[in-house]
PDB file of C-alpha atoms in Angstrom:
ATOM      1  CA  ASN A   1      12.906 -31.659 -11.288  1.00 45.00           C
ATOM      2  CA  ILE A   2      14.830 -34.126  -9.135  1.00 43.00           C
ATOM      3  CA  MET A   3      17.835 -32.396  -7.779  1.00 41.00           C
ATOM      4  CA  ILE A   4      20.888 -33.845  -6.413  1.00 41.00           C
ATOM      5  CA  ASP A   5      21.358 -33.454  -2.490  1.00 46.00           C
ATOM      6  CA  ASN A   6      24.566 -32.499  -1.004  1.00 46.00           C
ATOM      7  CA  SER A   7      26.150 -35.885  -0.344  1.00 45.00           C
ATOM      8  CA  ARG A   8      25.697 -36.746  -4.166  1.00 48.00           C
ATOM      9  CA  ARG A   9      27.273 -33.126  -4.792  1.00 50.00           C
ATOM     10  CA  ASP A  10      30.223 -33.773  -2.706  1.00 48.00           C
ATOM     11  CA  ILE A  11      30.390 -37.042  -4.439  1.00 45.00           C
ATOM     12  CA  MET A  12      30.577 -35.617  -7.749  1.00 49.00           C
ATOM     13  CA  GLU A  13      33.153 -32.777  -6.949  1.00 50.00           C
ATOM     14  CA  GLN A  14      35.365 -35.622  -5.445  1.00 46.00           C
ATOM     15  CA  THR A  15      34.980 -37.706  -8.790  1.00 47.00           C
ATOM     16  CA  ASN A  16      35.627 -34.785 -10.838  1.00 49.00           C
ATOM     17  CA  ARG A  17      39.007 -33.996  -8.808  1.00 43.00           C
ATOM     18  CA  SER A  18      39.924 -37.565  -9.338  1.00 42.00           C
ATOM     19  CA  ARG A  19      39.536 -37.660 -13.126  1.00 42.00           C
ATOM     20  CA  ARG A  20      41.554 -34.286 -13.258  1.00 39.00           C
ATOM     21  CA  SER A  21      44.364 -36.347 -11.484  1.00 39.00           C
ATOM     22  CA  VAL A  22      44.467 -38.917 -13.926  1.00 44.00           C
ATOM     23  CA  THR A  23      47.907 -38.213 -16.102  1.00 46.00           C
ATOM     24  CA  MET A  24      47.905 -38.758 -19.810  1.00 49.00           C
ATOM     25  CA  TYR A  25      51.409 -40.629 -20.290  1.00 52.00           C
ATOM     26  CA  HIS A  26      52.397 -39.070 -23.401  1.00 59.00           C
ATOM     27  CA  ASN A  27      50.968 -39.679 -27.361  1.00 71.00           C
ATOM     28  CA  ASN A  28      47.509 -40.199 -26.225  1.00 88.00           C
ATOM     29  CA  LYS A  29      48.946 -43.214 -23.902  1.00 92.00           C
ATOM     30  CA  VAL A  30      47.870 -43.941 -20.640  1.00 93.00           C
ATOM     31  CA  LEU A  31      49.302 -46.218 -17.724  1.00 95.00           C
ATOM     32  CA  ILE A  32      47.009 -48.789 -16.519  1.00 95.00           C
ATOM     33  CA  TYR A  33      47.095 -51.558 -13.804  1.00 95.00           C
ATOM     34  CA  HIS A  34      45.292 -54.700 -13.017  1.00 94.00           C
ATOM     35  CA  GLY A  35      45.674 -56.480  -9.801  1.00 90.00           C
ATOM     36  CA  SER A  36      45.798 -60.434  -9.545  1.00 89.00           C
ATOM     37  CA  ASP A  37      47.087 -63.443  -8.060  1.00 87.00           C
ATOM     38  CA  HIS A  38      49.526 -64.003 -11.387  1.00 89.00           C
ATOM     39  CA  VAL A  39      51.595 -62.225 -13.773  1.00 93.00           C
ATOM     40  CA  ILE A  40      49.744 -61.448 -17.184  1.00 94.00           C
ATOM     41  CA  ARG A  41      51.807 -60.359 -19.738  1.00 96.00           C
ATOM     42  CA  THR A  42      49.406 -60.767 -22.523  1.00 96.00           C
ATOM     43  CA  PRO A  43      45.805 -60.249 -21.673  1.00 96.00           C
ATOM     44  CA  VAL A  44      43.670 -62.391 -23.992  1.00 94.00           C
ATOM     45  CA  TYR A  45      40.449 -61.393 -26.012  1.00 94.00           C
ATOM     46  CA  CYS A  46      37.050 -63.027 -24.578  1.00 87.00           C
ATOM     47  CA  GLY A  47      39.285 -64.877 -21.881  1.00 88.00           C
ATOM     48  CA  GLY A  48      37.333 -63.683 -18.703  1.00 84.00           C
ATOM     49  CA  LYS A  49      33.295 -64.409 -17.943  1.00 85.00           C
ATOM     50  CA  ASP A  50      30.456 -62.878 -19.478  1.00 84.00           C
ATOM     51  CA  ASP A  51      28.945 -62.185 -16.159  1.00 81.00           C
ATOM     52  CA  ASN A  52      30.850 -59.636 -14.953  1.00 84.00           C
ATOM     53  CA  ASP A  53      30.036 -55.739 -14.764  1.00 84.00           C
ATOM     54  CA  TYR A  54      30.679 -54.802 -18.532  1.00 90.00           C
ATOM     55  CA  GLY A  55      30.932 -58.335 -19.752  1.00 89.00           C
ATOM     56  CA  ASN A  56      33.949 -60.372 -21.042  1.00 93.00           C
ATOM     57  CA  GLY A  57      36.980 -58.409 -21.342  1.00 95.00           C
ATOM     58  CA  PHE A  58      39.932 -57.135 -19.365  1.00 95.00           C
ATOM     59  CA  TYR A  59      39.447 -54.922 -16.390  1.00 93.00           C
ATOM     60  CA  THR A  60      41.959 -52.286 -15.242  1.00 94.00           C
ATOM     61  CA  THR A  61      42.526 -49.316 -13.469  1.00 91.00           C
ATOM     62  CA  GLU A  62      44.619 -45.958 -13.885  1.00 90.00           C
ATOM     63  CA  TYR A  63      45.254 -45.888 -10.063  1.00 87.00           C
ATOM     64  CA  GLU A  64      48.422 -47.889  -8.998  1.00 89.00           C
ATOM     65  CA  GLU A  65      47.109 -48.011  -5.437  1.00 83.00           C
ATOM     66  CA  ARG A  66      43.683 -49.435  -6.194  1.00 84.00           C
ATOM     67  CA  ALA A  67      45.189 -52.067  -8.340  1.00 87.00           C
ATOM     68  CA  LYS A  68      47.501 -53.029  -5.136  1.00 85.00           C
ATOM     69  CA  SER A  69      44.453 -53.370  -3.169  1.00 80.00           C
ATOM     70  CA  TRP A  70      42.279 -55.287  -5.910  1.00 80.00           C
ATOM     71  CA  ALA A  71      45.564 -57.592  -5.972  1.00 82.00           C
ATOM     72  CA  ALA A  72      45.187 -57.937  -2.344  1.00 77.00           C
ATOM     73  CA  LEU A  73      41.787 -58.705  -1.986  1.00 73.00           C
ATOM     74  CA  ASN A  74      41.358 -60.800  -5.102  1.00 70.00           C
ATOM     75  CA  GLY A  75      44.583 -62.615  -4.816  1.00 63.00           C
ATOM     76  CA  ASN A  76      46.084 -64.539  -1.892  1.00 68.00           C
ATOM     77  CA  PRO A  77      48.653 -63.618   1.063  1.00 66.00           C
ATOM     78  CA  SER A  78      51.366 -65.781  -1.063  1.00 71.00           C
ATOM     79  CA  SER A  79      50.749 -64.195  -4.423  1.00 76.00           C
ATOM     80  CA  SER A  80      49.498 -60.533  -5.129  1.00 85.00           C
ATOM     81  CA  ILE A  81      50.406 -59.272  -8.209  1.00 91.00           C
ATOM     82  CA  VAL A  82      50.267 -56.185  -9.854  1.00 93.00           C
ATOM     83  CA  ASN A  83      50.491 -55.966 -13.681  1.00 95.00           C
ATOM     84  CA  LYS A  84      51.654 -52.570 -15.511  1.00 96.00           C
ATOM     85  CA  TYR A  85      50.635 -51.656 -18.997  1.00 97.00           C
ATOM     86  CA  GLU A  86      50.511 -48.834 -21.228  1.00 96.00           C
ATOM     87  CA  LEU A  87      47.474 -48.466 -23.154  1.00 96.00           C
ATOM     88  CA  ASP A  88      47.506 -46.593 -26.649  1.00 96.00           C
ATOM     89  CA  LEU A  89      44.182 -44.666 -26.836  1.00 95.00           C
ATOM     90  CA  GLU A  90      44.641 -43.663 -30.403  1.00 93.00           C
ATOM     91  CA  ASN A  91      41.478 -44.027 -32.527  1.00 94.00           C
ATOM     92  CA  LEU A  92      39.715 -46.160 -29.648  1.00 96.00           C
ATOM     93  CA  ARG A  93      36.092 -45.532 -29.041  1.00 96.00           C
ATOM     94  CA  ILE A  94      35.735 -44.756 -25.418  1.00 95.00           C
ATOM     95  CA  LEU A  95      32.407 -44.713 -23.360  1.00 95.00           C
ATOM     96  CA  ASP A  96      32.455 -42.994 -19.994  1.00 92.00           C
ATOM     97  CA  LEU A  97      29.178 -44.157 -18.328  1.00 91.00           C
ATOM     98  CA  ALA A  98      29.651 -41.433 -16.046  1.00 88.00           C
ATOM     99  CA  GLU A  99      28.285 -39.336 -18.733  1.00 91.00           C
ATOM    100  CA  PHE A 100      25.319 -40.645 -18.850  1.00 93.00           C
ATOM    101  CA  GLY A 101      24.134 -41.067 -15.262  1.00 91.00           C
ATOM    102  CA  VAL A 102      23.957 -43.749 -12.721  1.00 91.00           C
ATOM    103  CA  LEU A 103      20.979 -45.302 -14.171  1.00 95.00           C
ATOM    104  CA  ALA A 104      22.887 -46.126 -17.311  1.00 95.00           C
ATOM    105  CA  TRP A 105      25.630 -47.600 -15.443  1.00 92.00           C
ATOM    106  CA  ILE A 106      23.061 -49.593 -13.414  1.00 92.00           C
ATOM    107  CA  ALA A 107      21.414 -50.970 -16.833  1.00 95.00           C
ATOM    108  CA  GLU A 108      24.812 -52.049 -17.684  1.00 94.00           C
ATOM    109  CA  VAL A 109      25.646 -53.862 -14.720  1.00 91.00           C
ATOM    110  CA  VAL A 110      22.220 -55.717 -14.597  1.00 93.00           C
ATOM    111  CA  TYR A 111      22.216 -56.498 -17.982  1.00 94.00           C
ATOM    112  CA  ASN A 112      25.630 -58.185 -17.568  1.00 92.00           C
ATOM    113  CA  ARG A 113      25.302 -59.831 -14.192  1.00 89.00           C
ATOM    114  CA  GLY A 114      21.486 -60.136 -13.544  1.00 88.00           C
ATOM    115  CA  MET A 115      19.885 -60.152 -10.386  1.00 89.00           C
ATOM    116  CA  ILE A 116      19.129 -63.064  -7.680  1.00 84.00           C
ATOM    117  CA  GLN A 117      15.607 -61.724  -6.543  1.00 89.00           C
ATOM    118  CA  GLU A 118      13.035 -62.162  -9.229  1.00 90.00           C
ATOM    119  CA  PRO A 119      11.017 -58.881  -8.561  1.00 90.00           C
ATOM    120  CA  ALA A 120      14.616 -57.199  -8.905  1.00 92.00           C
ATOM    121  CA  GLU A 121      15.381 -58.869 -12.109  1.00 92.00           C
ATOM    122  CA  ILE A 122      11.871 -57.913 -13.585  1.00 93.00           C
ATOM    123  CA  LEU A 123      12.522 -54.161 -12.911  1.00 95.00           C
ATOM    124  CA  GLY A 124      16.112 -54.596 -13.676  1.00 94.00           C
ATOM    125  CA  ARG A 125      15.100 -55.624 -17.323  1.00 96.00           C
ATOM    126  CA  ARG A 126      13.061 -52.362 -17.663  1.00 96.00           C
ATOM    127  CA  ILE A 127      15.857 -50.052 -16.279  1.00 96.00           C
ATOM    128  CA  VAL A 128      17.904 -51.854 -19.093  1.00 97.00           C
ATOM    129  CA  GLU A 129      15.403 -51.271 -21.894  1.00 97.00           C
ATOM    130  CA  MET A 130      14.815 -47.658 -20.814  1.00 97.00           C
ATOM    131  CA  TYR A 131      18.570 -46.602 -19.895  1.00 97.00           C
ATOM    132  CA  LYS A 132      21.160 -48.908 -21.227  1.00 97.00           C
ATOM    133  CA  VAL A 133      23.846 -47.561 -23.694  1.00 96.00           C
ATOM    134  CA  ASP A 134      24.386 -49.272 -26.803  1.00 96.00           C
ATOM    135  CA  THR A 135      28.101 -50.387 -26.250  1.00 95.00           C
ATOM    136  CA  SER A 136      28.465 -52.409 -29.311  1.00 94.00           C
ATOM    137  CA  SER A 137      30.500 -49.915 -31.206  1.00 95.00           C
ATOM    138  CA  TYR A 138      32.876 -49.067 -28.175  1.00 96.00           C
ATOM    139  CA  ASP A 139      36.287 -50.493 -27.434  1.00 97.00           C
ATOM    140  CA  ILE A 140      36.893 -49.254 -23.902  1.00 96.00           C
ATOM    141  CA  ILE A 141      33.963 -48.668 -21.154  1.00 95.00           C
ATOM    142  CA  LYS A 142      34.760 -46.288 -18.052  1.00 92.00           C
ATOM    143  CA  GLY A 143      32.747 -46.362 -14.739  1.00 87.00           C
ATOM    144  CA  TYR A 144      32.296 -47.719 -11.419  1.00 82.00           C
ATOM    145  CA  ARG A 145      33.348 -51.139 -10.384  1.00 78.00           C
ATOM    146  CA  ALA A 146      30.957 -53.254  -8.519  1.00 67.00           C
ATOM    147  CA  ASP A 147      31.745 -56.899  -7.238  1.00 63.00           C
ATOM    148  CA  ASP A 148      29.309 -59.815  -6.032  1.00 58.00           C
ATOM    149  CA  SER A 149      28.696 -58.263  -2.730  1.00 59.00           C
ATOM    150  CA  TYR A 150      28.065 -54.768  -3.670  1.00 69.00           C
ATOM    151  CA  THR A 151      25.537 -55.892  -6.245  1.00 80.00           C
ATOM    152  CA  GLN A 152      23.110 -56.078  -3.376  1.00 85.00           C
ATOM    153  CA  VAL A 153      23.244 -52.170  -3.338  1.00 88.00           C
ATOM    154  CA  ILE A 154      21.966 -52.395  -7.103  1.00 91.00           C
ATOM    155  CA  GLU A 155      19.082 -54.995  -6.033  1.00 92.00           C
ATOM    156  CA  ALA A 156      18.154 -52.684  -3.249  1.00 93.00           C
ATOM    157  CA  PHE A 157      17.658 -49.783  -5.576  1.00 95.00           C
ATOM    158  CA  LEU A 158      15.592 -52.152  -8.002  1.00 96.00           C
ATOM    159  CA  LEU A 159      13.312 -53.248  -5.017  1.00 94.00           C
ATOM    160  CA  ASN A 160      12.942 -49.290  -4.470  1.00 96.00           C
ATOM    161  CA  GLN A 161      14.752 -49.434  -0.885  1.00 95.00           C
ATOM    162  CA  ILE A 162      17.214 -46.771  -1.817  1.00 95.00           C
ATOM    163  CA  ASN A 163      17.225 -44.151  -4.455  1.00 95.00           C
ATOM    164  CA  ILE A 164      20.039 -43.294  -6.942  1.00 92.00           C
ATOM    165  CA  ALA A 165      21.851 -40.876  -4.940  1.00 91.00           C
ATOM    166  CA  GLU A 166      22.190 -43.635  -2.253  1.00 92.00           C
ATOM    167  CA  VAL A 167      23.727 -45.728  -4.470  1.00 89.00           C
ATOM    168  CA  GLU A 168      26.346 -43.650  -5.652  1.00 84.00           C
ATOM    169  CA  ARG A 169      27.199 -42.772  -1.863  1.00 84.00           C
ATOM    170  CA  LEU A 170      27.397 -46.423  -0.933  1.00 81.00           C
ATOM    171  CA  PHE A 171      29.419 -47.211  -3.956  1.00 73.00           C
ATOM    172  CA  TYR A 172      31.716 -44.152  -3.293  1.00 63.00           C
ATOM    173  CA  LYS A 173      31.794 -45.438   0.164  1.00 49.00           C
ATOM    174  CA  GLY A 174      33.108 -48.617  -0.416  1.00 47.00           C
ATOM    175  CA  SER A 175      35.873 -47.043  -2.733  1.00 49.00           C
ATOM    176  CA  LEU A 176      35.554 -49.795  -5.016  1.00 55.00           C
ATOM    177  CA  GLY A 177      36.683 -47.179  -7.623  1.00 64.00           C
ATOM    178  CA  ASN A 178      36.446 -46.688 -11.257  1.00 78.00           C
ATOM    179  CA  GLN A 179      37.767 -49.153 -13.896  1.00 88.00           C
ATOM    180  CA  ILE A 180      38.765 -49.115 -17.400  1.00 93.00           C
ATOM    181  CA  PHE A 181      37.618 -52.027 -18.976  1.00 95.00           C
ATOM    182  CA  LEU A 182      38.958 -53.103 -22.577  1.00 97.00           C
ATOM    183  CA  LYS A 183      36.012 -54.363 -24.612  1.00 96.00           C
ATOM    184  CA  SER A 184      37.303 -54.763 -28.292  1.00 97.00           C
ATOM    185  CA  GLU A 185      39.626 -56.692 -30.096  1.00 96.00           C
ATOM    186  CA  LYS A 186      40.998 -53.708 -31.223  1.00 97.00           C
ATOM    187  CA  ALA A 187      41.699 -52.618 -27.662  1.00 97.00           C
ATOM    188  CA  PHE A 188      43.556 -55.631 -26.795  1.00 97.00           C
ATOM    189  CA  HIS A 189      46.008 -54.987 -29.694  1.00 97.00           C
ATOM    190  CA  GLN A 190      46.962 -51.651 -28.307  1.00 97.00           C
ATOM    191  CA  ILE A 191      47.662 -52.626 -24.480  1.00 97.00           C
ATOM    192  CA  HIS A 192      51.456 -53.266 -23.786  1.00 97.00           C
ATOM    193  CA  TRP A 193      52.801 -55.076 -20.608  1.00 97.00           C
ATOM    194  CA  LEU A 194      55.577 -52.996 -19.057  1.00 97.00           C
ATOM    195  CA  GLU A 195      56.099 -54.724 -15.910  1.00 96.00           C
ATOM    196  CA  SER A 196      54.841 -56.914 -12.833  1.00 95.00           C
ATOM    197  CA  TYR A 197      55.929 -56.899  -9.593  1.00 92.00           C
ATOM    198  CA  GLU A 198      54.378 -58.608  -6.113  1.00 89.00           C
ATOM    199  CA  THR A 199      53.057 -56.596  -3.539  1.00 83.00           C
ATOM    200  CA  ALA A 200      53.051 -57.187  -0.053  1.00 74.00           C
ATOM    201  CA  TYR A 201      49.659 -58.647   1.245  1.00 66.00           C
ATOM    202  CA  ASP A 202      48.451 -55.633   3.554  1.00 66.00           C
ATOM    203  CA  ILE A 203      45.734 -57.117   5.988  1.00 69.00           C
ATOM    204  CA  GLN A 204      44.486 -53.537   6.322  1.00 71.00           C
ATOM    205  CA  TYR A 205      43.371 -53.774   2.868  1.00 68.00           C
ATOM    206  CA  ALA A 206      41.048 -56.795   3.949  1.00 69.00           C
ATOM    207  CA  GLU A 207      40.206 -55.016   7.130  1.00 75.00           C
ATOM    208  CA  GLU A 208      39.203 -51.757   5.653  1.00 73.00           C
ATOM    209  CA  ASP A 209      37.101 -53.486   3.096  1.00 72.00           C
ATOM    210  CA  LEU A 210      35.344 -55.615   5.572  1.00 77.00           C
ATOM    211  CA  ARG A 211      34.637 -52.542   7.981  1.00 80.00           C
ATOM    212  CA  ILE A 212      33.161 -50.807   4.823  1.00 77.00           C
ATOM    213  CA  ARG A 213      31.106 -53.679   3.896  1.00 79.00           C
ATOM    214  CA  ARG A 214      29.652 -54.167   7.511  1.00 86.00           C
ATOM    215  CA  GLU A 215      28.600 -50.189   7.354  1.00 85.00           C
ATOM    216  CA  VAL A 216      26.917 -50.832   3.938  1.00 84.00           C
ATOM    217  CA  ASN A 217      25.226 -53.865   5.612  1.00 87.00           C
ATOM    218  CA  LYS A 218      24.065 -51.860   8.465  1.00 90.00           C
ATOM    219  CA  PHE A 219      22.389 -49.204   6.472  1.00 90.00           C
ATOM    220  CA  MET A 220      20.751 -51.564   4.316  1.00 90.00           C
ATOM    221  CA  GLN A 221      19.383 -53.438   7.379  1.00 92.00           C
ATOM    222  CA  GLY A 222      18.178 -50.474   8.876  1.00 94.00           C
ATOM    223  CA  ARG A 223      16.497 -48.886   5.762  1.00 94.00           C
ATOM    224  CA  MET A 224      14.695 -52.318   5.466  1.00 94.00           C
ATOM    225  CA  ARG A 225      13.521 -52.131   8.858  1.00 95.00           C
ATOM    226  CA  ALA A 226      12.349 -48.502   8.545  1.00 96.00           C
ATOM    227  CA  ILE A 227      10.339 -49.861   5.107  1.00 96.00           C
ATOM    228  CA  LEU A 228       8.933 -52.891   6.699  1.00 95.00           C
ATOM    229  CA  MET A 229       8.167 -51.595  10.424  1.00 95.00           C
ATOM    230  CA  ASP A 230       7.707 -47.817   9.919  1.00 95.00           C
ATOM    231  CA  GLY A 231       6.037 -47.277   6.571  1.00 94.00           C
ATOM    232  CA  TYR A 232       9.337 -45.444   5.420  1.00 95.00           C
ATOM    233  CA  THR A 233       9.196 -44.085   1.818  1.00 95.00           C
ATOM    234  CA  VAL A 234      12.217 -43.672  -0.068  1.00 95.00           C
ATOM    235  CA  PRO A 235      12.515 -40.112  -1.745  1.00 94.00           C
ATOM    236  CA  GLY A 236      14.164 -39.251  -4.801  1.00 92.00           C
ATOM    237  CA  VAL A 237      14.655 -41.166  -8.101  1.00 94.00           C
ATOM    238  CA  THR A 238      13.642 -44.769  -7.146  1.00 95.00           C
ATOM    239  CA  ALA A 239      13.791 -47.422  -9.788  1.00 96.00           C
ATOM    240  CA  ARG A 240       9.803 -47.538  -9.545  1.00 95.00           C
ATOM    241  CA  TYR A 241      10.252 -43.691 -10.326  1.00 96.00           C
ATOM    242  CA  ALA A 242      12.586 -44.052 -13.097  1.00 96.00           C
ATOM    243  CA  VAL A 243      10.612 -46.730 -15.131  1.00 96.00           C
ATOM    244  CA  GLN A 244       7.326 -44.506 -15.080  1.00 95.00           C
ATOM    245  CA  LYS A 245       8.874 -42.077 -18.008  1.00 93.00           C
ATOM    246  CA  LYS A 246      12.178 -41.692 -19.301  1.00 94.00           C
ATOM    247  CA  LEU A 247      14.268 -39.527 -17.265  1.00 95.00           C
ATOM    248  CA  ASN A 248      16.464 -36.704 -18.780  1.00 94.00           C
ATOM    249  CA  TYR A 249      20.158 -36.751 -17.261  1.00 93.00           C
ATOM    250  CA  HIS A 250      21.916 -33.571 -17.449  1.00 92.00           C
ATOM    251  CA  LYS A 251      25.747 -34.179 -16.834  1.00 87.00           C
ATOM    252  CA  GLU A 252      26.784 -30.885 -16.086  1.00 87.00           C
ATOM    253  CA  THR A 253      24.808 -30.603 -12.906  1.00 86.00           C
ATOM    254  CA  ASP A 254      24.208 -34.347 -12.522  1.00 83.00           C
ATOM    255  CA  TYR A 255      20.529 -34.639 -12.011  1.00 86.00           C
ATOM    256  CA  TYR A 256      17.364 -36.143 -13.686  1.00 90.00           C
ATOM    257  CA  GLU A 257      14.214 -34.731 -14.561  1.00 89.00           C
TER     258      GLU A 257
END
């Protein structure tokens, strides 16, 4: 059995606390937020890009503060907008990737985004074949948020430079947060705009984001030096280990065997 380490267990406990803190609005409805540089009253089905984390759809979060930071980072100093919605979950099929383990999440991101380096793409395709969840019948997907620069972490995993516990730790450290992805046309019919407001551009969001990205890059560079110069072998569940045979995920204790 490949057990989780203490850092990964801490991540799991903090994630569970975050999930418990999400408040159901009423009658199976939730409040969700989208950070942008403009007001979006009516999200358009298939109006996005195919090469985002979970494909073409509408990306939101349950956490207002997270939407504010996304608006500041993805918008511009003159226009950072938080759009607030009510989402009716009645009769929607929801896929929470956390219930299938980080390999399922990696498989989903690789399937939609692809990888830059060919060796990572080759191993990524195998991870997709073995661990991707069939999302075709789902209306909503919940899971980690990646962005263009953080896909280097997934690529490093596929190149056997880090293990899955380190993937989770680096994404949690980056605080990109979980997202709620509206996938189906049915889901788009059940989201209702409540309000939009401009949030002040806070330079601290950008500075904190830059600081964390530098820390992640520093870790990745140090790991690469250790592998190339010292012959360091990455322990735990690496991509190479994960494709040797299909690993079973135990969501209660968050480990693979």
